[in-house]
Amino acid sequence: MRIGIFAGATAETSFGLTGLVAFALDVEARGFDTLWLPNIFGMDGIGACAIAGWETQRIELGTAVTPTYPRHPAALAQQVMTTQLACDGRFALGIGLSHQVVIEGMYGLSYDKPARHMSEYLQILTPLLHGKGVQFEGEQLTAKLALETPDTDAVPLLVAALGPAMLKLAGTWADGTSTWMTGPNTIEDHIVPIISAAATEAGKPAPRIVCGLPICLTDDVDAAREHIGKSLEIYGMLPSYRAMLDREGVSGPAELSIVGNETTLRAEIARLRDVGVTDFNAAVITVGDSKMATTLDFLQSELA
């Protein structure tokens, strides 16, 4: 299991561009496999990955995740292939539907038939990311074009998939999934079986399973969980994450997070490895006695 760092998902790792580049260089120097960036209401994740990728040499950069709305898949593919060039072939694209409250409430766009939207989106995006032209006309999306991006490597594609329909789409069209606020029991019993079966049926390799979770190295577990419960409260309210928390049998992000001393953290990371996670995406939380550098030191010691 590869270990990466989720920058921008928590207050502790939210930087401007200069800070992000410095953080990316530090994470790379420590030997981490990946650095993931969200695309929420701050910097554009794909563009920020391009800048960080230009300044680094080895580490993989990826988005966790970029919403498909309101981006046409061909326009997204063009931006992605440019970022892949900037990263010298080290970019992985994570995409997702976002949430109805965002797409309809904030953007004023229709969120009708989201699974249909993703199905059509992937039928356009996937060939473009592999340097192929596309001729597609669907209910929601149309694309009849090819991109001229010579000397560009194919871009690994991950779909944020939690429900069965989305997991089947991810296994069929993409290279894996990127999850957030989804625990090990759910990954073992729900995520891995469905996406793996879809990949097998499509004649594809075993899918990549990227698991993003908050992590806090601390002796004050109660204080850390209280902090996480308040700072990440929204993720216990959004329907798609709420469904996964309920499936896991936990009350919210505070209970799901990986919190405790090195022994506790090591056991929970091992559990992720055992249930089929291929990439742990660590969202570092600091509170009280916990420190960013100390947590990074610990995670660095867990690298294979």
mmCIF file of C-alpha atoms in Angstrom:
data_model
loop_
_atom_site.group_PDB
_atom_site.id
_atom_site.type_symbol
_atom_site.label_atom_id
_atom_site.label_comp_id
_atom_site.label_asym_id
_atom_site.label_seq_id
_atom_site.Cartn_x
_atom_site.Cartn_y
_atom_site.Cartn_z
ATOM 1 C CA MET A 1 0.000 0.000 0.000
ATOM 2 C CA ARG A 2 1.349 3.372 -1.035
ATOM 3 C CA ILE A 3 1.116 6.286 1.381
ATOM 4 C CA GLY A 4 0.394 9.838 0.310
ATOM 5 C CA ILE A 5 -0.585 13.137 1.893
ATOM 6 C CA PHE A 6 -3.849 15.023 1.376
ATOM 7 C CA ALA A 7 -2.988 18.742 1.166
ATOM 8 C CA GLY A 8 -5.809 21.239 1.427
ATOM 9 C CA ALA A 9 -8.378 18.909 2.939
ATOM 10 C CA THR A 10 -7.704 20.288 6.436
ATOM 11 C CA ALA A 11 -6.764 23.696 7.788
ATOM 12 C CA GLU A 12 -3.306 22.401 8.678
ATOM 13 C CA THR A 13 -2.404 21.759 5.033
ATOM 14 C CA SER A 14 -4.156 24.649 3.313
ATOM 15 C CA PHE A 15 -1.523 26.792 1.641
ATOM 16 C CA GLY A 16 -1.083 29.438 -0.997
ATOM 17 C CA LEU A 17 0.861 28.406 -4.093
ATOM 18 C CA THR A 18 4.253 29.190 -2.591
ATOM 19 C CA GLY A 19 3.457 27.215 0.535
ATOM 20 C CA LEU A 20 2.051 24.341 -1.497
ATOM 21 C CA VAL A 21 5.207 24.034 -3.568
ATOM 22 C CA ALA A 22 7.355 24.058 -0.423
ATOM 23 C CA PHE A 23 5.112 21.403 1.141
ATOM 24 C CA ALA A 24 5.225 19.280 -2.022
ATOM 25 C CA LEU A 25 9.022 19.415 -2.046
ATOM 26 C CA ASP A 26 9.142 18.378 1.619
ATOM 27 C CA VAL A 27 6.681 15.523 1.110
ATOM 28 C CA GLU A 28 8.652 14.348 -1.910
ATOM 29 C CA ALA A 29 11.967 14.536 -0.024
ATOM 30 C CA ARG A 30 10.449 12.394 2.735
ATOM 31 C CA GLY A 31 9.724 9.688 0.189
ATOM 32 C CA PHE A 32 5.936 9.791 0.129
ATOM 33 C CA ASP A 33 4.348 8.260 -2.941
ATOM 34 C CA THR A 34 1.630 10.783 -3.657
ATOM 35 C CA LEU A 35 0.345 14.266 -2.899
ATOM 36 C CA TRP A 36 -3.388 14.776 -3.381
ATOM 37 C CA LEU A 37 -5.202 18.099 -3.719
ATOM 38 C CA PRO A 38 -8.932 18.769 -3.388
ATOM 39 C CA ASN A 39 -10.958 21.091 -5.582
ATOM 40 C CA ILE A 40 -13.402 22.815 -3.271
ATOM 41 C CA PHE A 41 -13.693 26.620 -3.118
ATOM 42 C CA GLY A 42 -10.026 27.566 -3.136
ATOM 43 C CA MET A 43 -7.347 26.961 -5.727
ATOM 44 C CA ASP A 44 -8.069 24.898 -8.797
ATOM 45 C CA GLY A 45 -6.760 21.424 -7.964
ATOM 46 C CA ILE A 46 -5.583 20.493 -11.452
ATOM 47 C CA GLY A 47 -3.802 23.802 -11.987
ATOM 48 C CA ALA A 48 -2.147 23.616 -8.568
ATOM 49 C CA CYS A 49 -0.958 20.079 -9.363
ATOM 50 C CA ALA A 50 0.610 21.399 -12.577
ATOM 51 C CA ILE A 51 2.614 23.971 -10.636
ATOM 52 C CA ALA A 52 3.665 21.538 -7.916
ATOM 53 C CA GLY A 53 4.497 18.932 -10.552
ATOM 54 C CA TRP A 54 6.700 21.375 -12.443
ATOM 55 C CA GLU A 55 8.761 21.950 -9.296
ATOM 56 C CA THR A 56 9.054 18.316 -8.166
ATOM 57 C CA GLN A 57 10.798 15.333 -9.714
ATOM 58 C CA ARG A 58 9.371 12.024 -8.492
ATOM 59 C CA ILE A 59 6.160 12.261 -6.491
ATOM 60 C CA GLU A 60 2.770 11.595 -8.107
ATOM 61 C CA LEU A 61 0.325 14.523 -7.993
ATOM 62 C CA GLY A 62 -3.422 13.982 -8.081
ATOM 63 C CA THR A 63 -6.816 15.528 -7.449
ATOM 64 C CA ALA A 64 -9.169 14.186 -4.787
ATOM 65 C CA VAL A 65 -11.372 15.213 -6.406
ATOM 66 C CA THR A 66 -12.320 17.588 -9.227
ATOM 67 C CA PRO A 67 -16.101 17.922 -9.740
ATOM 68 C CA THR A 68 -17.374 17.053 -13.202
ATOM 69 C CA TYR A 69 -19.943 19.862 -13.063
ATOM 70 C CA PRO A 70 -19.732 22.442 -14.627
ATOM 71 C CA ARG A 71 -16.753 21.265 -16.725
ATOM 72 C CA HIS A 72 -17.329 19.720 -20.136
ATOM 73 C CA PRO A 73 -15.258 16.507 -20.291
ATOM 74 C CA ALA A 74 -13.351 17.638 -23.383
ATOM 75 C CA ALA A 75 -12.382 20.922 -21.752
ATOM 76 C CA LEU A 76 -11.348 19.036 -18.624
ATOM 77 C CA ALA A 77 -9.305 16.573 -20.688
ATOM 78 C CA GLN A 78 -7.429 19.441 -22.345
ATOM 79 C CA GLN A 79 -6.524 20.940 -18.976
ATOM 80 C CA VAL A 80 -5.565 17.511 -17.630
ATOM 81 C CA MET A 81 -3.272 16.636 -20.524
ATOM 82 C CA THR A 82 -1.514 19.979 -20.090
ATOM 83 C CA THR A 83 -1.037 19.236 -16.389
ATOM 84 C CA GLN A 84 0.290 15.775 -17.259
ATOM 85 C CA LEU A 85 2.966 17.461 -19.363
ATOM 86 C CA ALA A 86 3.856 19.804 -16.495
ATOM 87 C CA CYS A 87 4.106 16.810 -14.145
ATOM 88 C CA ASP A 88 6.205 14.825 -16.630
ATOM 89 C CA GLY A 89 3.755 11.932 -16.553
ATOM 90 C CA ARG A 90 3.134 11.953 -12.778
ATOM 91 C CA PHE A 91 -0.441 13.214 -12.672
ATOM 92 C CA ALA A 92 -3.543 11.216 -11.683
ATOM 93 C CA LEU A 93 -7.014 12.666 -12.162
ATOM 94 C CA GLY A 94 -9.685 12.083 -9.551
ATOM 95 C CA ILE A 95 -13.187 13.218 -10.476
ATOM 96 C CA GLY A 96 -16.531 13.163 -8.711
ATOM 97 C CA LEU A 97 -20.111 14.390 -8.887
ATOM 98 C CA SER A 98 -19.825 16.796 -5.937
ATOM 99 C CA HIS A 99 -23.167 17.211 -4.126
ATOM 100 C CA GLN A 100 -26.657 18.392 -4.994
ATOM 101 C CA VAL A 101 -26.431 21.285 -2.523
ATOM 102 C CA VAL A 102 -23.382 22.578 -4.423
ATOM 103 C CA ILE A 103 -24.386 21.914 -8.021
ATOM 104 C CA GLU A 104 -27.970 23.089 -7.720
ATOM 105 C CA GLY A 105 -27.800 25.400 -4.719
ATOM 106 C CA MET A 106 -24.551 27.211 -5.545
ATOM 107 C CA TYR A 107 -24.103 26.801 -9.319
ATOM 108 C CA GLY A 108 -27.760 26.747 -10.300
ATOM 109 C CA LEU A 109 -27.241 23.695 -12.515
ATOM 110 C CA SER A 110 -29.373 20.586 -12.795
ATOM 111 C CA TYR A 111 -28.307 17.594 -10.689
ATOM 112 C CA ASP A 112 -30.868 15.357 -12.390
ATOM 113 C CA LYS A 113 -29.728 11.787 -13.097
ATOM 114 C CA PRO A 114 -26.191 12.115 -11.688
ATOM 115 C CA ALA A 115 -25.267 8.508 -12.537
ATOM 116 C CA ARG A 116 -26.329 9.113 -16.149
ATOM 117 C CA HIS A 117 -24.231 12.259 -16.159
ATOM 118 C CA MET A 118 -21.162 10.346 -14.930
ATOM 119 C CA SER A 119 -21.705 7.505 -17.388
ATOM 120 C CA GLU A 120 -21.764 9.886 -20.339
ATOM 121 C CA TYR A 121 -18.903 11.917 -18.901
ATOM 122 C CA LEU A 122 -16.654 8.857 -18.663
ATOM 123 C CA GLN A 123 -17.482 7.701 -22.174
ATOM 124 C CA ILE A 124 -16.088 11.010 -23.428
ATOM 125 C CA LEU A 125 -13.288 11.629 -20.952
ATOM 126 C CA THR A 126 -11.691 8.175 -20.824
ATOM 127 C CA PRO A 127 -10.704 7.908 -24.509
ATOM 128 C CA LEU A 128 -9.479 11.504 -24.560
ATOM 129 C CA LEU A 129 -7.162 10.802 -21.623
ATOM 130 C CA HIS A 130 -5.669 7.953 -23.668
ATOM 131 C CA GLY A 131 -5.026 10.086 -26.737
ATOM 132 C CA LYS A 132 -8.026 8.814 -28.699
ATOM 133 C CA GLY A 133 -10.718 10.727 -30.508
ATOM 134 C CA VAL A 134 -14.341 10.473 -29.445
ATOM 135 C CA GLN A 135 -17.664 10.530 -31.260
ATOM 136 C CA PHE A 136 -20.379 10.508 -28.625
ATOM 137 C CA GLU A 137 -23.868 11.937 -28.337
ATOM 138 C CA GLY A 138 -25.839 11.281 -25.165
ATOM 139 C CA GLU A 139 -28.809 12.631 -23.283
ATOM 140 C CA GLN A 140 -26.753 15.186 -21.365
ATOM 141 C CA LEU A 141 -23.369 15.420 -23.084
ATOM 142 C CA THR A 142 -21.994 15.407 -26.609
ATOM 143 C CA ALA A 143 -18.413 15.358 -27.885
ATOM 144 C CA LYS A 144 -17.112 14.851 -31.423
ATOM 145 C CA LEU A 145 -13.419 15.698 -31.394
ATOM 146 C CA ALA A 146 -9.846 14.687 -30.709
ATOM 147 C CA LEU A 147 -7.096 16.486 -28.793
ATOM 148 C CA GLU A 148 -3.636 17.132 -30.153
ATOM 149 C CA THR A 149 -1.378 16.506 -27.166
ATOM 150 C CA PRO A 150 1.731 14.772 -28.521
ATOM 151 C CA ASP A 151 4.222 13.124 -26.173
ATOM 152 C CA THR A 152 1.650 13.025 -23.360
ATOM 153 C CA ASP A 153 1.292 9.905 -21.228
ATOM 154 C CA ALA A 154 -2.170 8.495 -20.606
ATOM 155 C CA VAL A 155 -3.603 9.892 -17.369
ATOM 156 C CA PRO A 156 -4.768 7.484 -14.636
ATOM 157 C CA LEU A 157 -8.412 8.171 -13.870
ATOM 158 C CA LEU A 158 -10.091 7.675 -10.495
ATOM 159 C CA VAL A 159 -13.786 8.193 -9.816
ATOM 160 C CA ALA A 160 -15.108 9.146 -6.390
ATOM 161 C CA ALA A 161 -17.592 6.304 -6.112
ATOM 162 C CA LEU A 162 -19.595 5.217 -3.070
ATOM 163 C CA GLY A 163 -22.924 3.824 -4.275
ATOM 164 C CA PRO A 164 -23.220 0.643 -6.381
ATOM 165 C CA ALA A 165 -24.011 2.429 -9.666
ATOM 166 C CA MET A 166 -21.002 4.729 -9.376
ATOM 167 C CA LEU A 167 -18.704 1.893 -8.309
ATOM 168 C CA LYS A 168 -19.732 -0.106 -11.374
ATOM 169 C CA LEU A 169 -19.020 2.877 -13.605
ATOM 170 C CA ALA A 170 -15.623 3.385 -11.967
ATOM 171 C CA GLY A 171 -14.688 -0.256 -12.438
ATOM 172 C CA THR A 172 -15.834 -0.247 -16.063
ATOM 173 C CA TRP A 173 -14.387 3.018 -17.315
ATOM 174 C CA ALA A 174 -11.742 4.245 -14.866
ATOM 175 C CA ASP A 175 -8.616 2.914 -13.173
ATOM 176 C CA GLY A 176 -10.015 2.940 -9.659
ATOM 177 C CA THR A 177 -11.780 4.998 -7.034
ATOM 178 C CA SER A 178 -10.903 7.743 -4.578
ATOM 179 C CA THR A 179 -12.879 7.667 -1.319
ATOM 180 C CA TRP A 180 -13.259 10.073 1.582
ATOM 181 C CA MET A 181 -14.912 9.438 4.934
ATOM 182 C CA THR A 182 -15.284 5.741 4.127
ATOM 183 C CA GLY A 183 -14.089 3.230 6.715
ATOM 184 C CA PRO A 184 -12.281 -0.102 6.396
ATOM 185 C CA ASN A 185 -15.328 -2.313 6.925
ATOM 186 C CA THR A 186 -17.196 -0.527 4.154
ATOM 187 C CA ILE A 187 -14.195 -0.680 1.847
ATOM 188 C CA GLU A 188 -13.803 -4.415 2.454
ATOM 189 C CA ASP A 189 -17.467 -5.415 2.199
ATOM 190 C CA HIS A 190 -18.830 -2.849 -0.270
ATOM 191 C CA ILE A 191 -16.280 -0.772 -2.210
ATOM 192 C CA VAL A 192 -13.713 -3.396 -3.215
ATOM 193 C CA PRO A 193 -16.117 -6.211 -4.215
ATOM 194 C CA ILE A 194 -18.326 -4.071 -6.475
ATOM 195 C CA ILE A 195 -15.624 -2.096 -8.257
ATOM 196 C CA SER A 196 -13.409 -5.165 -8.640
ATOM 197 C CA ALA A 197 -16.225 -7.218 -10.184
ATOM 198 C CA ALA A 198 -16.948 -4.420 -12.664
ATOM 199 C CA ALA A 199 -13.267 -4.141 -13.607
ATOM 200 C CA THR A 200 -13.020 -7.900 -14.124
ATOM 201 C CA GLU A 201 -16.117 -7.912 -16.305
ATOM 202 C CA ALA A 202 -14.632 -5.077 -18.376
ATOM 203 C CA GLY A 203 -11.358 -6.994 -18.771
ATOM 204 C CA LYS A 204 -9.405 -4.429 -16.774
ATOM 205 C CA PRO A 205 -6.690 -4.868 -14.104
ATOM 206 C CA ALA A 206 -7.505 -4.766 -10.407
ATOM 207 C CA PRO A 207 -8.664 -1.228 -9.596
ATOM 208 C CA ARG A 208 -6.752 1.277 -7.556
ATOM 209 C CA ILE A 209 -8.428 2.007 -4.198
ATOM 210 C CA VAL A 210 -7.413 5.402 -2.797
ATOM 211 C CA CYS A 211 -8.677 5.893 0.764
ATOM 212 C CA GLY A 212 -8.646 9.370 2.275
ATOM 213 C CA LEU A 213 -9.053 9.671 6.039
ATOM 214 C CA PRO A 214 -8.104 12.196 8.729
ATOM 215 C CA ILE A 215 -5.186 11.117 10.909
ATOM 216 C CA CYS A 216 -3.876 12.586 14.150
ATOM 217 C CA LEU A 217 -0.889 11.359 16.161
ATOM 218 C CA THR A 218 -1.691 12.314 19.765
ATOM 219 C CA ASP A 219 -1.995 11.122 23.334
ATOM 220 C CA ASP A 220 -5.093 13.266 23.868
ATOM 221 C CA VAL A 221 -7.573 11.258 21.851
ATOM 222 C CA ASP A 222 -10.684 12.917 23.274
ATOM 223 C CA ALA A 223 -9.493 16.429 22.431
ATOM 224 C CA ALA A 224 -8.481 15.365 18.937
ATOM 225 C CA ARG A 225 -11.817 13.723 18.199
ATOM 226 C CA GLU A 226 -13.680 16.754 19.532
ATOM 227 C CA HIS A 227 -11.647 19.004 17.219
ATOM 228 C CA ILE A 228 -12.245 16.748 14.223
ATOM 229 C CA GLY A 229 -15.945 16.525 15.006
ATOM 230 C CA LYS A 230 -16.260 20.302 14.835
ATOM 231 C CA SER A 231 -13.876 21.084 11.963
ATOM 232 C CA LEU A 232 -15.118 18.303 9.647
ATOM 233 C CA GLU A 233 -18.755 18.285 10.761
ATOM 234 C CA ILE A 234 -20.057 18.973 7.242
ATOM 235 C CA TYR A 235 -18.935 15.542 6.050
ATOM 236 C CA GLY A 236 -21.341 13.905 8.447
ATOM 237 C CA MET A 237 -24.213 15.839 6.884
ATOM 238 C CA LEU A 238 -23.745 15.402 3.138
ATOM 239 C CA PRO A 239 -25.935 12.475 2.038
ATOM 240 C CA SER A 240 -23.304 10.442 0.170
ATOM 241 C CA TYR A 241 -20.822 10.541 3.057
ATOM 242 C CA ARG A 242 -23.580 10.070 5.626
ATOM 243 C CA ALA A 243 -24.563 6.830 3.919
ATOM 244 C CA MET A 244 -21.002 5.515 4.174
ATOM 245 C CA LEU A 245 -20.686 6.545 7.828
ATOM 246 C CA ASP A 246 -23.947 4.770 8.604
ATOM 247 C CA ARG A 247 -22.781 1.689 6.730
ATOM 248 C CA GLU A 248 -19.581 1.710 8.792
ATOM 249 C CA GLY A 249 -21.619 2.090 11.977
ATOM 250 C CA VAL A 250 -20.016 5.330 13.170
ATOM 251 C CA SER A 251 -21.629 8.582 14.233
ATOM 252 C CA GLY A 252 -19.429 10.923 12.216
ATOM 253 C CA PRO A 253 -15.947 11.919 11.028
ATOM 254 C CA ALA A 254 -14.580 12.134 14.580
ATOM 255 C CA GLU A 255 -15.275 8.468 15.246
ATOM 256 C CA LEU A 256 -14.052 7.329 11.829
ATOM 257 C CA SER A 257 -10.738 9.208 11.932
ATOM 258 C CA ILE A 258 -7.446 7.506 12.713
ATOM 259 C CA VAL A 259 -6.483 8.992 16.084
ATOM 260 C CA GLY A 260 -4.093 7.920 18.850
ATOM 261 C CA ASN A 261 -0.507 6.948 19.546
ATOM 262 C CA GLU A 262 1.873 5.270 17.102
ATOM 263 C CA THR A 263 0.697 1.775 18.030
ATOM 264 C CA THR A 264 -2.929 2.655 17.360
ATOM 265 C CA LEU A 265 -2.172 4.445 14.119
ATOM 266 C CA ARG A 266 0.031 1.618 12.883
ATOM 267 C CA ALA A 267 -2.701 -0.958 13.516
ATOM 268 C CA GLU A 268 -5.356 1.077 11.729
ATOM 269 C CA ILE A 269 -3.105 1.706 8.729
ATOM 270 C CA ALA A 270 -2.391 -2.028 8.589
ATOM 271 C CA ARG A 271 -6.139 -2.647 8.602
ATOM 272 C CA LEU A 272 -6.529 -0.444 5.520
ATOM 273 C CA ARG A 273 -3.835 -2.448 3.764
ATOM 274 C CA ASP A 274 -5.528 -5.704 4.686
ATOM 275 C CA VAL A 275 -8.942 -4.723 3.289
ATOM 276 C CA GLY A 276 -7.568 -3.855 -0.145
ATOM 277 C CA VAL A 277 -6.620 -0.185 -0.009
ATOM 278 C CA THR A 278 -3.843 0.425 -2.526
ATOM 279 C CA ASP A 279 -3.211 4.078 -1.589
ATOM 280 C CA PHE A 280 -3.697 5.661 1.831
ATOM 281 C CA ASN A 281 -4.364 9.391 1.444
ATOM 282 C CA ALA A 282 -3.541 10.845 4.869
ATOM 283 C CA ALA A 283 -5.272 14.098 5.841
ATOM 284 C CA VAL A 284 -3.134 15.261 8.760
ATOM 285 C CA ILE A 285 -4.906 16.889 11.718
ATOM 286 C CA THR A 286 -3.021 18.701 14.472
ATOM 287 C CA VAL A 287 -4.466 19.652 17.844
ATOM 288 C CA GLY A 288 -2.970 20.008 21.310
ATOM 289 C CA ASP A 289 0.225 17.959 21.562
ATOM 290 C CA SER A 290 0.155 16.749 17.938
ATOM 291 C CA LYS A 291 2.469 18.330 15.370
ATOM 292 C CA MET A 292 2.548 18.218 11.598
ATOM 293 C CA ALA A 293 6.227 17.286 11.451
ATOM 294 C CA THR A 294 5.806 14.524 14.036
ATOM 295 C CA THR A 295 2.889 12.970 12.181
ATOM 296 C CA LEU A 296 4.761 13.170 8.887
ATOM 297 C CA ASP A 297 7.765 11.535 10.574
ATOM 298 C CA PHE A 298 5.553 8.673 11.722
ATOM 299 C CA LEU A 299 3.914 8.213 8.318
ATOM 300 C CA GLN A 300 7.346 8.337 6.706
ATOM 301 C CA SER A 301 8.433 5.440 8.940
ATOM 302 C CA GLU A 302 5.495 3.416 7.573
ATOM 303 C CA LEU A 303 6.583 3.719 3.944
ATOM 304 C CA ALA A 304 7.340 0.365 2.335
#
